[in-house]
Short mmCIF file of C-alpha atoms in Angstrom, two decimals:
data_model
loop_
_atom_site.label_atom_id
_atom_site.label_comp_id
_atom_site.label_asym_id
_atom_site.label_seq_id
_atom_site.Cartn_x
_atom_site.Cartn_y
_atom_site.Cartn_z
CA MET A 1 -60.81 18.40 -7.05
CA GLY A 2 -59.04 17.45 -3.81
CA ASN A 3 -59.11 19.42 -0.59
CA SER A 4 -55.45 20.39 -1.03
CA ASP A 5 -56.39 22.23 -4.24
CA ARG A 6 -59.40 24.08 -2.71
CA ASN A 7 -57.69 25.01 0.57
CA PRO A 8 -53.93 24.77 0.07
CA SER A 9 -51.97 24.45 3.29
CA GLY A 10 -48.59 23.20 4.38
CA ILE A 11 -46.41 22.19 1.48
CA PHE A 12 -49.27 22.76 -0.98
CA SER A 13 -49.31 26.44 -0.13
CA LEU A 14 -45.98 26.66 -1.96
CA PRO A 15 -45.75 27.01 -5.74
CA LEU A 16 -45.27 23.75 -7.65
CA GLU A 17 -41.76 24.79 -8.71
CA VAL A 18 -40.74 25.19 -5.06
CA ARG A 19 -42.27 21.84 -4.14
CA GLN A 20 -40.36 20.18 -6.99
CA GLU A 21 -37.13 21.69 -5.72
CA PHE A 22 -37.90 20.31 -2.27
CA TYR A 23 -38.58 16.85 -3.72
CA LYS A 24 -35.36 16.98 -5.72
CA HIS A 25 -33.28 17.43 -2.58
CA LEU A 26 -34.89 14.31 -1.14
CA VAL A 27 -34.74 11.93 -4.10
CA ALA A 28 -31.86 12.94 -6.41
CA THR A 29 -28.84 10.66 -5.95
CA ARG A 30 -26.37 13.42 -6.79
CA LEU A 31 -27.73 15.54 -3.93
CA ASN A 32 -27.86 12.76 -1.35
CA LYS A 33 -24.33 11.39 -1.21
CA CYS A 34 -22.89 10.66 2.23
CA ASP A 35 -19.09 10.76 2.07
CA LYS A 36 -17.52 7.98 4.15
CA GLY A 37 -13.89 8.69 3.23
CA ASP A 38 -11.31 7.00 0.99
CA GLY A 39 -13.60 7.10 -2.02
CA TYR A 40 -16.57 5.49 -0.28
CA TYR A 41 -19.98 7.06 -0.16
CA ASP A 42 -23.55 5.98 0.42
CA TYR A 43 -26.86 7.41 -0.68
CA ARG A 44 -29.39 8.80 1.74
CA ILE A 45 -32.40 8.95 -0.55
CA HIS A 46 -35.69 9.62 1.22
CA LEU A 47 -38.71 7.95 -0.39
CA ASN A 48 -41.11 7.29 2.49
CA PHE A 49 -42.59 10.79 2.22
CA MET A 50 -43.94 9.87 -1.22
CA ARG A 51 -46.65 7.80 0.47
CA ALA A 52 -48.11 10.78 2.30
CA ASN A 53 -50.89 11.29 -0.26
CA LYS A 54 -51.65 10.87 -3.94
CA GLN A 55 -50.65 14.38 -4.97
CA ILE A 56 -47.26 14.19 -3.28
CA TYR A 57 -46.72 10.76 -4.83
CA LYS A 58 -47.56 12.04 -8.31
CA GLU A 59 -45.43 15.18 -8.06
CA SER A 60 -42.42 13.53 -6.42
CA THR A 61 -42.50 10.57 -8.81
CA GLU A 62 -42.05 12.92 -11.73
CA VAL A 63 -39.01 14.46 -10.00
CA LEU A 64 -37.61 11.03 -9.12
CA ARG A 65 -37.80 9.99 -12.77
CA ARG A 66 -36.37 13.23 -14.08
CA GLU A 67 -33.43 13.48 -11.69
CA ASN A 68 -32.22 9.86 -11.66
CA VAL A 69 -31.33 6.99 -13.94
CA PHE A 70 -31.45 3.64 -12.14
CA ILE A 71 -30.05 0.24 -13.11
CA HIS A 72 -31.15 -3.13 -11.78
CA ILE A 73 -28.33 -5.68 -11.40
CA ASP A 74 -29.16 -9.38 -11.17
CA THR A 75 -26.17 -11.69 -10.71
CA PRO A 76 -25.73 -15.33 -9.59
CA TRP A 77 -22.88 -14.29 -7.31
CA GLN A 78 -24.52 -14.09 -3.89
CA ALA A 79 -21.83 -11.86 -2.36
CA ALA A 80 -21.82 -9.43 -5.29
CA GLU A 81 -23.68 -6.60 -3.58
CA GLU A 82 -21.24 -6.50 -0.68
CA TYR A 83 -18.20 -6.96 -2.89
CA VAL A 84 -18.97 -4.19 -5.37
CA HIS A 85 -19.50 -1.81 -2.48
CA ALA A 86 -16.46 -2.85 -0.42
CA ASP A 87 -13.92 -3.30 -3.22
CA GLY A 88 -15.50 -1.28 -6.00
CA TRP A 89 -16.62 1.86 -4.21
CA VAL A 90 -20.07 1.38 -5.74
CA PRO A 91 -22.86 2.63 -3.46
CA LEU A 92 -26.13 0.72 -3.62
CA VAL A 93 -29.45 2.53 -3.89
CA ALA A 94 -31.38 -0.58 -2.86
CA LYS A 95 -30.79 -4.30 -2.41
CA GLY A 96 -32.66 -7.51 -1.68
CA ARG A 97 -36.44 -7.19 -1.48
CA ARG A 98 -36.32 -3.44 -1.93
CA ALA A 99 -34.45 -3.94 -5.18
CA GLU A 100 -37.02 -6.49 -6.39
CA LYS A 101 -39.83 -3.97 -5.86
CA PHE A 102 -37.96 -0.99 -7.26
CA LYS A 103 -39.62 0.85 -10.13
CA PHE A 104 -38.50 3.56 -12.55
CA LEU A 105 -35.69 1.48 -14.09
CA HIS A 106 -33.84 2.51 -17.24
CA LEU A 107 -31.79 -0.68 -17.54
CA SER A 108 -31.90 -4.22 -16.21
CA ALA A 109 -28.62 -6.17 -16.36
CA ARG A 110 -29.07 -9.90 -15.80
CA CYS A 111 -26.01 -12.12 -15.58
CA GLU A 112 -26.49 -15.89 -15.65
CA LEU A 113 -24.23 -18.92 -15.42
CA THR A 114 -24.47 -20.75 -18.72
CA ASP A 115 -23.72 -24.19 -17.29
CA ILE A 116 -25.74 -23.90 -14.05
CA PRO A 117 -29.17 -22.47 -14.86
CA ASN A 118 -31.74 -21.23 -12.34
CA GLN A 119 -29.23 -20.28 -9.72
CA PRO A 120 -30.29 -18.06 -6.78
CA SER A 121 -29.28 -14.50 -7.53
CA SER A 122 -28.28 -11.29 -5.84
CA LYS A 123 -30.29 -8.23 -6.85
CA PHE A 124 -29.46 -4.59 -6.25
CA ILE A 125 -29.99 -1.12 -7.70
CA ILE A 126 -27.24 1.30 -8.67
CA ALA A 127 -27.31 4.82 -10.09
CA LEU A 128 -26.11 5.61 -13.58
CA GLU A 129 -23.17 7.68 -12.33
CA ASP A 130 -21.84 4.54 -10.61
CA LEU A 131 -22.19 2.19 -13.58
CA PRO A 132 -18.61 2.74 -14.87
CA ALA A 133 -17.26 1.80 -11.43
CA PHE A 134 -19.45 -1.31 -11.36
CA CYS A 135 -18.20 -2.40 -14.78
CA LYS A 136 -14.62 -1.72 -13.68
CA VAL A 137 -15.11 -4.05 -10.69
CA TRP A 138 -16.30 -6.72 -13.10
CA TYR A 139 -13.30 -6.00 -15.33
CA TYR A 140 -10.88 -6.53 -12.45
CA GLN A 141 -12.64 -9.70 -11.32
CA ASP A 142 -12.26 -11.22 -14.77
CA LEU A 143 -8.54 -10.42 -14.70
CA THR A 144 -8.21 -11.83 -11.19
CA HIS A 145 -10.09 -15.02 -12.08
CA LEU A 146 -8.93 -15.57 -15.64
CA GLY A 147 -11.60 -17.14 -17.83
CA MET A 148 -14.43 -16.36 -15.40
CA ASN A 149 -16.52 -14.47 -17.96
CA THR A 150 -16.63 -17.37 -20.39
CA HIS A 151 -19.16 -19.00 -18.03
CA PHE A 152 -21.54 -16.03 -18.01
CA SER A 153 -24.23 -14.74 -20.33
CA LEU A 154 -25.42 -11.13 -20.03
CA THR A 155 -28.82 -9.74 -20.97
CA LEU A 156 -29.25 -5.97 -20.98
CA THR A 157 -32.82 -4.68 -21.21
CA LEU A 158 -33.40 -0.99 -21.85
CA ALA A 159 -36.66 0.59 -20.72
CA ASN A 160 -38.11 4.08 -20.70
CA PRO A 161 -39.84 4.59 -17.33
CA TYR A 162 -41.94 7.36 -18.90
CA SER A 163 -43.28 5.33 -21.81
CA LYS A 164 -42.75 1.73 -22.91
CA ASP A 165 -43.26 2.73 -26.54
CA VAL A 166 -40.61 5.46 -26.66
CA SER A 167 -36.90 4.68 -26.79
CA LEU A 168 -34.44 6.37 -24.47
CA PRO A 169 -32.40 9.26 -25.90
CA ILE A 170 -29.27 8.11 -27.71
CA SER A 171 -27.09 9.98 -25.21
CA THR A 172 -28.69 8.04 -22.34
CA GLN A 173 -28.32 4.74 -24.19
CA ARG A 174 -24.61 5.43 -24.60
CA ARG A 175 -24.20 6.10 -20.91
CA LEU A 176 -26.10 2.93 -20.05
CA LEU A 177 -24.46 0.54 -22.52
CA LEU A 178 -20.93 1.70 -23.30
CA PRO A 179 -19.50 1.12 -19.78
CA PHE A 180 -20.12 -2.59 -20.38
CA GLY A 181 -17.38 -2.40 -23.00
CA ASP A 182 -15.00 -3.14 -20.10
CA VAL A 183 -16.67 -6.54 -19.59
CA LYS A 184 -14.88 -8.91 -21.95
CA GLY A 185 -15.00 -12.56 -22.92
CA LEU A 186 -18.63 -13.28 -22.02
CA HIS A 187 -20.27 -16.43 -23.39
CA THR A 188 -23.16 -14.47 -24.87
CA VAL A 189 -24.42 -10.88 -24.80
CA ASN A 190 -27.99 -9.87 -25.64
CA VAL A 191 -29.54 -6.40 -25.67
CA GLU A 192 -33.33 -6.12 -25.48
CA GLY A 193 -35.85 -3.31 -25.51
CA LEU A 194 -35.94 -0.30 -27.82
CA ARG A 195 -32.31 0.46 -28.59
CA SER A 196 -29.92 1.99 -31.09
CA SER A 197 -28.14 -0.67 -33.12
CA THR A 198 -25.21 1.72 -33.48
CA VAL A 199 -24.76 2.07 -29.71
CA VAL A 200 -25.12 -1.67 -29.21
CA GLN A 201 -22.44 -2.32 -31.82
CA GLN A 202 -20.12 0.24 -30.20
CA MET A 203 -20.49 -1.61 -26.91
CA LYS A 204 -19.82 -4.98 -28.50
CA ASP A 205 -16.81 -3.62 -30.40
CA ALA A 206 -15.34 -2.42 -27.08
CA MET A 207 -16.05 -5.80 -25.50
CA ALA A 208 -14.16 -7.48 -28.33
CA VAL A 209 -10.97 -5.51 -27.68
CA PRO A 210 -8.68 -7.86 -25.73
CA HIS A 211 -7.23 -6.98 -22.36
CA GLU A 212 -4.04 -4.94 -22.53
CA SER A 213 -1.02 -7.21 -22.24
CA ALA A 214 1.02 -7.49 -19.05
CA GLU A 215 4.04 -6.27 -21.04
CA SER A 216 2.24 -3.10 -22.10
CA LEU A 217 0.78 -2.45 -18.65
CA LEU A 218 4.13 -2.71 -16.88
CA GLY A 219 5.73 -0.54 -19.55
CA ARG A 220 3.12 2.18 -18.96
CA ALA A 221 3.67 1.98 -15.21
CA ALA A 222 7.41 2.41 -15.70
CA GLU A 223 6.89 5.44 -17.93
CA LEU A 224 4.65 7.11 -15.35
CA LYS A 225 7.31 6.49 -12.71
CA LYS A 226 9.91 8.16 -14.96
CA LYS A 227 7.58 11.11 -15.34
CA GLY A 228 7.30 11.32 -11.56
CA ASP A 229 11.08 11.16 -11.21
CA ALA A 230 11.43 14.11 -13.60
CA LEU A 231 8.86 16.09 -11.62
CA MET A 232 10.79 15.35 -8.41
CA LYS A 233 13.96 16.76 -9.95
CA ALA A 234 11.98 19.86 -10.91
CA LYS A 235 10.79 20.11 -7.29
CA GLN A 236 7.16 19.71 -8.36
CA TYR A 237 6.41 17.35 -5.52
CA LYS A 238 2.61 17.34 -5.60
CA GLU A 239 2.63 16.65 -9.33
CA ALA A 240 5.19 13.90 -8.77
CA ILE A 241 2.91 12.21 -6.22
CA ALA A 242 0.06 12.35 -8.75
CA SER A 243 2.24 10.71 -11.41
CA TYR A 244 3.53 8.04 -9.06
CA SER A 245 0.00 7.28 -7.87
CA SER A 246 -1.30 7.01 -11.43
CA ALA A 247 1.45 4.46 -12.16
CA PHE A 248 -0.33 1.95 -9.94
CA GLU A 249 -3.40 1.87 -12.19
CA PRO A 250 -1.75 0.02 -15.12
CA MET A 251 -0.63 -2.62 -12.63
CA HIS A 252 -4.30 -3.05 -11.61
CA ILE A 253 -3.78 -1.49 -8.20
CA VAL A 254 -6.54 0.96 -7.35
CA VAL A 255 -5.52 3.90 -5.17
CA THR A 256 -8.19 6.04 -3.54
CA GLY A 257 -7.33 8.16 -0.55
CA ARG A 258 -5.40 5.97 1.87
CA ARG A 259 -6.82 2.75 0.46
CA ARG A 260 -5.20 0.52 -2.12
CA LEU A 261 -6.79 -2.56 -3.63
CA ILE A 262 -4.70 -5.04 -5.59
CA PHE A 263 -6.29 -7.01 -8.41
CA ALA A 264 -5.24 -9.46 -11.11
CA ASP A 265 -2.17 -11.00 -9.49
CA GLY A 266 -2.44 -13.99 -11.80
CA TYR A 267 -2.46 -11.82 -14.91
CA PHE A 268 1.20 -10.94 -14.34
CA GLU A 269 2.24 -14.54 -13.60
CA LYS A 270 4.27 -15.00 -16.77
CA PHE A 271 7.64 -14.34 -18.32
CA LEU A 272 7.38 -11.17 -20.35
CA GLU A 273 7.77 -11.62 -24.08
CA SER A 274 8.35 -8.03 -25.19
CA GLY A 275 8.95 -4.50 -23.99
CA PRO A 276 11.57 -3.10 -21.62
CA TYR A 277 11.34 -6.11 -19.29
CA LYS A 278 11.48 -8.86 -21.91
CA GLY A 279 12.57 -12.18 -20.43
CA GLN A 280 11.85 -11.17 -16.84
CA HIS A 281 8.96 -12.42 -14.76
CA GLY A 282 5.93 -10.15 -14.65
CA THR A 283 5.22 -10.68 -10.96
CA THR A 284 8.79 -9.72 -10.06
CA ILE A 285 8.69 -6.54 -12.17
CA ARG A 286 5.32 -5.57 -10.74
CA PHE A 287 6.59 -6.07 -7.19
CA THR A 288 9.76 -4.09 -7.92
CA LEU A 289 7.80 -1.19 -9.39
CA ARG A 290 5.37 -1.18 -6.46
CA ILE A 291 8.17 -0.90 -3.90
CA ALA A 292 9.96 1.78 -5.93
CA LEU A 293 6.77 3.82 -6.34
CA VAL A 294 5.90 3.75 -2.64
CA SER A 295 9.44 4.75 -1.77
CA CYS A 296 9.23 7.66 -4.20
CA VAL A 297 5.86 8.76 -2.85
CA ILE A 298 7.31 8.81 0.68
CA ASP A 299 10.23 10.91 -0.54
CA ALA A 300 7.85 13.42 -2.14
CA TYR A 301 5.83 13.72 1.07
CA LEU A 302 9.06 14.29 3.01
CA GLN A 303 9.98 17.11 0.65
CA LEU A 304 6.55 18.64 1.20
CA GLY A 305 6.93 18.36 4.97
CA ASN A 306 3.91 16.07 5.16
CA PHE A 307 5.48 13.63 7.60
CA GLU A 308 2.22 11.97 8.63
CA GLU A 309 1.51 10.80 5.08
CA ALA A 310 5.13 9.78 4.59
CA ARG A 311 5.05 7.65 7.75
CA PHE A 312 1.62 6.19 6.92
CA TRP A 313 2.59 4.88 3.48
CA GLY A 314 5.95 3.63 4.68
CA GLN A 315 4.55 1.77 7.67
CA ARG A 316 1.72 0.38 5.57
CA SER A 317 4.22 -1.29 3.23
CA ILE A 318 6.42 -2.42 6.10
CA ASN A 319 3.50 -3.98 7.93
CA ILE A 320 2.27 -5.77 4.80
CA MET A 321 5.73 -7.18 4.14
CA ARG A 322 6.15 -8.27 7.74
CA GLU A 323 2.79 -10.04 7.64
CA ASN A 324 3.72 -11.88 4.44
CA PHE A 325 7.37 -12.63 5.17
CA GLN A 326 7.46 -12.43 8.97
CA GLU A 327 10.84 -10.98 9.95
CA GLY A 328 12.38 -11.84 6.58
CA SER A 329 11.60 -8.40 5.20
CA ASP A 330 13.76 -6.78 7.91
CA ARG A 331 16.96 -8.59 6.99
CA PRO A 332 18.73 -8.31 3.62
CA HIS A 333 18.86 -11.43 1.49
CA ALA A 334 20.08 -12.09 -2.01
CA GLN A 335 16.74 -13.22 -3.42
CA PHE A 336 14.92 -9.97 -2.66
CA PRO A 337 14.13 -8.32 -6.03
CA ALA A 338 14.29 -4.63 -5.05
CA PRO A 339 16.90 -4.18 -2.30
CA THR A 340 17.74 -0.53 -2.98
CA SER A 341 14.14 0.65 -3.20
CA TRP A 342 13.26 -1.39 -0.12
CA GLY A 343 16.18 0.05 1.83
CA ASN A 344 15.20 3.57 0.77
CA LEU A 345 11.63 2.92 1.90
CA TRP A 346 12.86 1.95 5.38
CA PHE A 347 15.15 4.98 5.54
CA ARG A 348 12.60 7.52 4.34
CA THR A 349 10.01 6.14 6.73
CA ALA A 350 12.61 6.43 9.50
CA LEU A 351 13.11 10.11 8.66
CA ALA A 352 9.35 10.69 8.80
CA CYS A 353 9.24 9.04 12.25
CA LYS A 354 12.14 11.23 13.38
CA ALA A 355 10.32 14.38 12.24
CA LEU A 356 7.28 13.24 14.23
CA ASP A 357 9.44 12.62 17.32
CA ASP A 358 8.85 8.86 17.19
CA MET A 359 12.46 8.19 18.06
CA ASP A 360 12.25 4.50 18.94
CA THR A 361 10.73 3.65 15.56
CA TYR A 362 13.14 6.01 13.82
CA GLN A 363 16.15 4.21 15.27
CA GLU A 364 14.70 0.76 14.55
CA TYR A 365 13.96 1.59 10.93
CA CYS A 366 17.25 3.38 10.47
CA ARG A 367 19.20 0.31 11.63
CA ILE A 368 17.26 -1.87 9.19
CA ALA A 369 17.83 0.62 6.35
CA ALA A 370 21.57 0.65 7.08
CA ALA A 371 21.65 -3.13 6.76
CA TRP A 372 19.89 -2.98 3.38
CA LEU A 373 22.04 -0.07 2.13
CA PRO A 374 25.57 -0.75 3.45
CA ASN A 375 27.21 1.46 0.82
CA ASP A 376 24.93 4.48 1.17
CA SER A 377 26.96 7.09 3.03
CA ILE A 378 23.92 9.21 3.95
CA VAL A 379 22.12 6.27 5.50
CA GLN A 380 25.25 5.10 7.33
CA HIS A 381 25.91 8.58 8.67
CA GLU A 382 22.35 8.79 9.99
CA ARG A 383 22.75 5.39 11.56
CA MET A 384 25.97 6.42 13.32
CA SER A 385 24.38 9.58 14.68
CA PHE A 386 22.68 7.59 17.41
CA ALA A 387 25.04 4.61 17.62
CA PRO A 388 26.77 4.05 21.00
CA ARG A 389 30.20 5.68 21.02
CA LEU A 390 33.26 3.87 22.36
CA LEU A 391 35.41 5.99 24.68
#
């Protein structure tokens, strides 16, 4: 019997249940999230204390296993760990050498290039609650780089950190395997370790479902915009913003907070063969819907009196367009695919600037809006309100 059992002091003077609660607040991922804004968060898991002595190590290890489910990712893409965090909002529990030494794993996911074996790999650990986001990043990358997955093989190895001879509960296996249903078109997929054949088949069935067509995606985005328009007419402005924001998702544009990430540009590079936009080019329709949605979101924020958000989203789009087209986005031209929506975006952003007493920007944007919308009496009247008067 150790000294801590004969003469309990310090933390060992507390009941085991209290010590376990203390350990839980140090090692449980769900209790150690550090919010960094716009959907980003990191983990602040504290493990160094586990080395204090054997009893603390034994007790805290049991809590670590009970409170967390960890996944080891091994990929030949060297920049993967940074990319999934930056563009996928996936926090990493450990990476590099720490990931190689990490124990208590429930799943190892090893991705290999089929035509270039023995490549150096990037290794990192993620928590189970972040696995769907990780698989969604992979999903978007395959759409962005069409055919990428055909060069990869995936091996998933399940393991019970409590006992090698006991399979994980079926519910845990589902949570570990089914998110990979988003990862499609792989060269080969293997599942190892004690596993449910039913769950494995469910995952593979989901993998076999082809990507939703560009025609269907754009049609869904248009329907969500219509829903938002109806909510605007009903003066349900917050609900309208939610509907407009959700319309970006079918176009593979991820919106979280003030951040938007655009994926799969090449997937829409085609003439549409069916649906409401049959015969039109997918990239043009996607661009048109994006401009219209941002303009509508700005309008909803104006109606709510949230002028800061209205100005932010308007100026974000204006700045992006100016970077891509220089001054061409300021002047009307016949080839622009969404002149009315673009003019409205300028005008609504101008009104937000006016409400925030940013008069120089208001007048600049209002002049540009008037050029894009020469037949809009409201815009022209606003423009004339500050125009020089001839005596």
